[in-house]
Coordinates of C-alpha atoms and ligand atoms in Angstrom, one line a residue:
M1 CA 57.3 11.7 5.3
T2 CA 59.6 14.4 6.7
R3 CA 60.3 13.8 10.3
H4 CA 60.1 16.5 13.0
F5 CA 60.9 16.5 16.7
I6 CA 58.7 19.2 18.3
S7 CA 57.5 17.7 21.6
I8 CA 57.7 14.3 23.4
S9 CA 53.9 14.0 23.3
D10 CA 53.9 14.4 19.5
T11 CA 56.5 11.7 19.1
A12 CA 55.5 8.0 18.9
Q13 CA 57.1 5.7 21.6
K14 CA 58.8 3.6 18.9
D15 CA 60.5 6.7 17.5
L16 CA 61.6 7.8 20.9
E17 CA 63.1 4.4 21.6
R18 CA 64.9 4.6 18.3
I19 CA 66.3 8.0 19.3
Y20 CA 67.5 6.5 22.6
E21 CA 69.2 3.7 20.7
L22 CA 70.8 5.9 18.1
A23 CA 72.1 8.3 20.8
R24 CA 74.3 5.5 22.1
L25 CA 76.1 4.8 18.8
R26 CA 79.6 6.1 18.1
P27 CA 79.5 8.8 15.3
Q28 CA 80.9 7.6 12.0
G29 CA 81.5 11.2 10.8
D30 CA 79.5 11.0 7.6
E31 CA 75.9 10.5 8.7
L32 CA 75.0 14.1 7.9
A33 CA 77.5 14.5 5.1
H34 CA 76.4 17.5 2.8
V35 CA 73.5 18.2 5.2
G36 CA 72.9 21.8 6.2
V37 CA 71.5 22.5 9.7
S38 CA 70.2 25.9 10.7
L39 CA 70.3 26.6 14.4
I40 CA 68.0 29.4 15.5
F41 CA 68.2 30.9 19.1
E42 CA 65.5 33.4 20.1
K43 CA 66.7 33.0 23.7
P44 CA 70.1 32.5 25.4
S45 CA 71.7 29.1 25.5
L46 CA 74.8 27.4 26.6
R47 CA 74.2 23.6 26.7
T48 CA 71.8 23.4 23.8
R49 CA 73.9 25.5 21.5
A50 CA 77.1 23.7 22.4
S51 CA 75.6 20.2 22.2
S52 CA 73.8 20.9 18.9
V53 CA 77.0 22.2 17.2
S54 CA 79.0 19.3 18.6
A55 CA 76.5 16.7 17.4
V56 CA 76.2 18.2 13.8
Q57 CA 80.0 18.3 13.5
Q58 CA 80.5 14.8 14.8
L59 CA 78.0 13.6 12.2
G60 CA 79.8 15.5 9.4
G61 CA 77.1 18.1 8.7
H62 CA 77.5 21.8 8.4
F63 CA 75.6 24.5 10.4
C64 CA 74.8 28.1 10.6
I65 CA 73.6 29.8 13.8
F66 CA 71.1 32.7 13.9
T67 CA 70.4 34.7 17.0
K68 CA 67.1 36.5 17.8
D69 CA 68.1 39.9 16.4
E70 CA 69.7 38.5 13.3
I71 CA 66.7 36.5 12.2
G72 CA 63.9 38.5 13.7
L73 CA 61.2 35.8 13.6
D74 CA 57.9 37.7 12.8
V75 CA 59.7 41.0 13.2
R76 CA 62.1 41.3 10.3
E77 CA 60.0 38.9 8.2
S78 CA 57.4 36.2 8.8
S79 CA 58.3 32.9 10.3
E80 CA 56.9 31.3 7.2
D81 CA 59.3 33.2 4.9
V82 CA 62.2 32.4 7.2
A83 CA 61.3 28.7 6.8
R84 CA 60.9 28.9 3.0
T85 CA 64.3 30.7 2.8
L86 CA 66.1 28.2 5.0
A87 CA 64.7 25.4 2.9
Q88 CA 67.1 26.6 0.1
T89 CA 70.2 26.0 2.3
S90 CA 69.3 23.5 5.0
S91 CA 67.4 20.3 5.3
I92 CA 67.1 20.6 9.2
V93 CA 66.1 23.6 11.2
A94 CA 66.6 23.4 15.0
A95 CA 65.1 26.3 16.9
R96 CA 64.8 27.7 20.4
V97 CA 61.7 29.9 20.3
F98 CA 59.4 31.9 22.5
D99 CA 56.1 30.7 21.0
H100 CA 55.7 26.9 20.4
G101 CA 53.1 27.7 17.8
V102 CA 55.8 29.0 15.4
F103 CA 56.7 25.4 14.6
A104 CA 53.3 24.5 13.2
R105 CA 53.4 27.7 11.1
M106 CA 56.9 26.9 9.7
M107 CA 56.0 23.3 9.1
A108 CA 52.9 24.4 7.1
A109 CA 55.1 26.8 5.0
T110 CA 57.5 24.1 3.7
E111 CA 57.5 20.4 3.5
E112 CA 61.2 20.3 2.6
I113 CA 62.6 20.9 6.1
S114 CA 62.7 18.8 9.3
F115 CA 62.2 20.9 12.4
I116 CA 63.7 20.2 15.9
N117 CA 62.5 22.1 19.0
L118 CA 65.4 23.3 21.1
L119 CA 63.1 24.7 23.7
S120 CA 59.8 26.6 23.5
D121 CA 57.4 28.0 26.1
Y122 CA 55.7 24.6 25.9
A123 CA 58.4 21.9 25.7
H124 CA 62.1 21.0 25.9
P125 CA 62.1 17.6 24.3
A126 CA 65.9 17.4 23.6
Q127 CA 66.4 17.9 27.3
A128 CA 64.0 15.1 28.2
V129 CA 65.9 12.7 25.9
A130 CA 69.1 13.5 27.8
D131 CA 67.4 13.1 31.1
V132 CA 66.0 9.7 30.2
L133 CA 69.5 8.6 29.1
A134 CA 71.1 9.9 32.4
L135 CA 68.4 8.2 34.5
A136 CA 68.9 4.9 32.6
D137 CA 72.6 5.1 33.2
F138 CA 72.0 5.7 36.9
F139 CA 69.4 3.1 37.5
G140 CA 70.4 0.4 35.1
Q141 CA 73.7 1.0 33.3
G142 CA 71.8 2.3 30.3
D143 CA 68.9 -0.1 30.4
L144 CA 65.7 1.9 29.9
S145 CA 63.6 -0.9 31.5
S146 CA 65.3 0.0 34.8
L147 CA 63.1 3.1 35.1
Q148 CA 59.9 1.1 35.4
G149 CA 58.4 1.4 38.9
K150 CA 60.7 4.2 40.0
R151 CA 59.3 7.3 41.6
V152 CA 60.6 10.6 40.1
A153 CA 59.5 13.8 41.8
Y154 CA 59.7 17.2 40.2
V155 CA 59.5 20.1 42.7
G156 CA 59.1 23.8 41.9
D157 CA 57.7 25.6 38.9
A158 CA 56.1 23.2 36.4
T159 CA 57.8 24.3 33.2
N160 CA 58.5 23.3 29.6
V161 CA 61.1 20.9 31.1
T162 CA 58.6 19.3 33.5
R163 CA 56.1 18.7 30.7
S164 CA 58.6 17.0 28.5
L165 CA 60.1 15.0 31.4
A166 CA 56.7 13.7 32.6
S167 CA 55.7 12.8 29.0
S168 CA 58.8 10.7 28.5
L169 CA 58.9 9.1 31.9
I170 CA 55.3 8.0 32.1
R171 CA 55.7 5.9 29.0
L172 CA 58.6 4.0 30.6
G173 CA 56.5 3.0 33.6
V174 CA 57.7 5.7 36.0
H175 CA 55.6 7.1 38.9
V176 CA 55.9 10.9 38.2
V177 CA 55.0 13.3 41.0
V178 CA 54.9 17.0 40.4
G179 CA 54.9 19.2 43.5
A180 CA 54.1 22.8 42.7
P181 CA 52.1 25.6 44.3
D182 CA 48.8 26.8 42.9
G183 CA 49.3 28.7 39.6
Y184 CA 52.6 27.0 38.9
Q185 CA 51.3 23.4 38.4
L186 CA 50.7 21.5 35.1
S187 CA 47.3 22.3 33.5
A188 CA 44.4 20.0 33.2
D189 CA 45.1 19.7 29.5
D190 CA 48.7 18.7 30.3
V191 CA 47.5 16.0 32.6
R192 CA 45.1 14.7 30.0
V193 CA 47.9 14.5 27.3
I194 CA 50.5 13.0 29.6
T195 CA 48.3 10.4 31.3
G196 CA 46.8 9.5 27.9
Q197 CA 50.3 8.2 27.0
A198 CA 51.0 6.2 30.2
A199 CA 52.4 2.7 29.7
R200 CA 54.1 -0.1 31.7
G201 CA 52.2 1.1 34.8
G202 CA 53.4 4.7 34.7
T203 CA 51.4 7.3 36.7
L204 CA 51.2 11.0 37.2
T205 CA 50.4 12.6 40.6
L206 CA 50.1 16.3 41.2
C207 CA 50.4 17.8 44.7
D208 CA 50.9 21.3 46.1
N209 CA 53.4 20.3 48.8
A210 CA 57.1 19.8 48.3
P211 CA 57.7 17.3 51.2
A212 CA 54.8 15.1 50.0
A213 CA 56.2 15.1 46.5
A214 CA 59.7 14.3 47.7
E215 CA 58.7 11.4 50.0
S216 CA 60.5 8.2 49.0
A217 CA 61.5 9.6 45.6
N218 CA 64.2 7.7 43.7
A219 CA 65.0 10.9 41.7
L220 CA 64.3 14.5 42.5
Y221 CA 64.3 17.1 39.7
T222 CA 63.9 20.9 39.7
D223 CA 64.3 23.8 37.2
S224 CA 64.5 27.6 37.4
W225 CA 61.7 29.5 39.1
I226 CA 62.1 32.2 36.5
S227 CA 62.2 30.7 33.0
M228 CA 63.6 32.8 30.2
G229 CA 61.1 35.5 29.3
L230 CA 59.5 35.7 32.7
E231 CA 62.1 38.0 34.3
A232 CA 59.4 40.7 35.0
E233 CA 57.7 38.3 37.4
A234 CA 60.9 37.4 39.3
A235 CA 60.0 38.9 42.7
Q236 CA 56.5 37.4 42.8
R237 CA 57.8 34.0 41.7
R238 CA 60.6 33.9 44.4
E239 CA 57.9 34.6 47.0
D240 CA 55.4 32.0 45.7
L241 CA 58.0 29.3 45.2
Q242 CA 60.2 29.6 48.2
A243 CA 58.7 26.6 50.0
F244 CA 59.6 24.5 47.0
Q245 CA 63.4 24.8 47.2
V246 CA 65.3 21.5 46.8
N247 CA 67.5 21.5 49.9
S248 CA 69.0 19.1 52.4
E249 CA 65.7 18.9 54.4
L250 CA 63.8 17.9 51.3
L251 CA 66.5 15.4 50.3
A252 CA 66.2 13.7 53.7
L253 CA 62.6 12.7 52.9
A254 CA 63.6 11.0 49.6
D255 CA 65.0 7.5 49.1
P256 CA 68.6 7.4 50.6
A257 CA 70.0 6.6 47.1
V258 CA 68.0 9.5 45.5
A259 CA 69.4 11.0 42.3
I260 CA 69.3 14.8 41.9
L261 CA 68.6 16.3 38.5
H262 CA 68.5 19.9 37.2
C263 CA 68.4 20.9 33.5
L264 CA 70.6 23.9 34.2
P265 CA 71.2 26.8 34.3
A266 CA 70.8 26.7 38.1
H267 CA 70.1 29.6 40.3
R268 CA 72.0 28.4 43.3
G269 CA 70.4 29.3 46.6
E270 CA 67.0 29.8 44.9
E271 CA 65.3 26.7 43.5
I272 CA 68.2 24.5 44.7
T273 CA 71.0 24.8 47.3
D274 CA 74.7 24.4 46.5
Q275 CA 74.9 21.6 49.0
V276 CA 72.3 19.5 47.1
L277 CA 73.4 20.5 43.5
D278 CA 77.1 19.6 44.2
S279 CA 76.4 16.5 46.3
A280 CA 77.4 13.0 45.4
R281 CA 73.8 12.3 44.5
S282 CA 73.8 14.9 41.7
L283 CA 73.4 13.7 38.1
I284 CA 73.7 17.2 36.5
W285 CA 77.0 16.5 34.7
S286 CA 75.6 13.3 33.3
Q287 CA 72.6 15.2 32.1
V288 CA 74.9 17.7 30.4
H289 CA 77.0 14.9 28.8
H290 CA 73.8 13.4 27.4
R291 CA 72.7 16.6 25.8
T292 CA 75.2 15.8 23.0
T293 CA 74.3 12.1 22.8
A294 CA 70.6 13.1 22.7
M295 CA 71.2 15.4 19.8
L296 CA 73.2 12.7 18.0
G297 CA 70.2 10.4 18.4
I298 CA 67.6 13.1 17.3
L299 CA 69.6 14.1 14.2
R300 CA 70.3 10.5 13.1
W301 CA 66.6 9.6 13.6
I302 CA 65.6 12.7 11.4
Q303 CA 68.1 11.6 8.8
E304 CA 66.9 8.0 8.8
G305 CA 63.5 9.3 7.7
K306 CA 64.9 11.1 4.6
Ligands
CP1 N1 69.4 23.0 29.8 C1 69.5 23.9 28.7 O1 68.7 23.9 27.8 O2 70.5 24.7 28.9 P1 70.8 26.0 28.0 O3 69.6 27.0 28.2 O4 72.1 26.6 28.4 O5 70.8 25.6 26.5
NVA2 N1 62.4 26.4 32.1 C1 63.6 26.9 31.7 C2 64.5 25.9 31.1 C3 65.9 26.4 30.7 C4 66.8 25.3 30.1 C5 63.4 28.1 30.7 O1 62.5 27.9 29.8 O2 64.1 29.1 30.8

């Protein structure tokens, strides 16, 4: 059956563990020989675009990039017709989209393509794979079991990144705490899906207070307060989220060896201060490094299923 990588919650744990394993292997240069990969970006991107291109090239595949206006999903033509068209040139379509529901529609339109989600309003699973690899390096020199029993606090707006992070960590036995104000927290449905996949003693706790979330945390994660597409709400969001900034005072409440994570791009002085982002505790460049290893793992896992 054609493999897809659309969200962490849709991916079986054995498949995720295979992706983590494949991510660590040195590329041979021919794993994607003669394989076409279409890369669609409905939203801006630096890390995802760079790491996707790098991974496809390292595996010997060929790619074509389409930006929002070029491809016009559901504007120039239907997403279904885009999928059917790309099936003639590509066997993998990796896409950054506004509406997560587009993936189900494209998958229903053709069985010939594997789809990869490069960020949607709902999920950012490729980022979560990179975050798990960075945390495993930090806690246990790459050993995934070193995450078990750790406390990882996410503070700020609970986003697509938060959802994918919590889904992947709870399966590895992490105590995930999400501190967000009313209206910016994970939904009851998110909690049901995430906790339904808990393993190895992993838990999920929600709170509406940043200091309580950060207390004794082994890792502290935040993301933008104004995700792509929400720019019109910027002023209200800054006001509602200002008590959730990751700064030195919050860091002082965490474990003294706490790791700081951010998916980037960061809005310095907004959701996180320069001092914290650039501190010795920061794993942000390891996260960026693992965006490419994560894509190597995802692409190889897709190809293994063909
Ligand atoms: N973290 C991340 O996805 O970065 P880009 O938006 O730059 O791709
Ligand atoms: N939550 C952010 C993540 C950016 C990588 C967004 O969707 O814009």
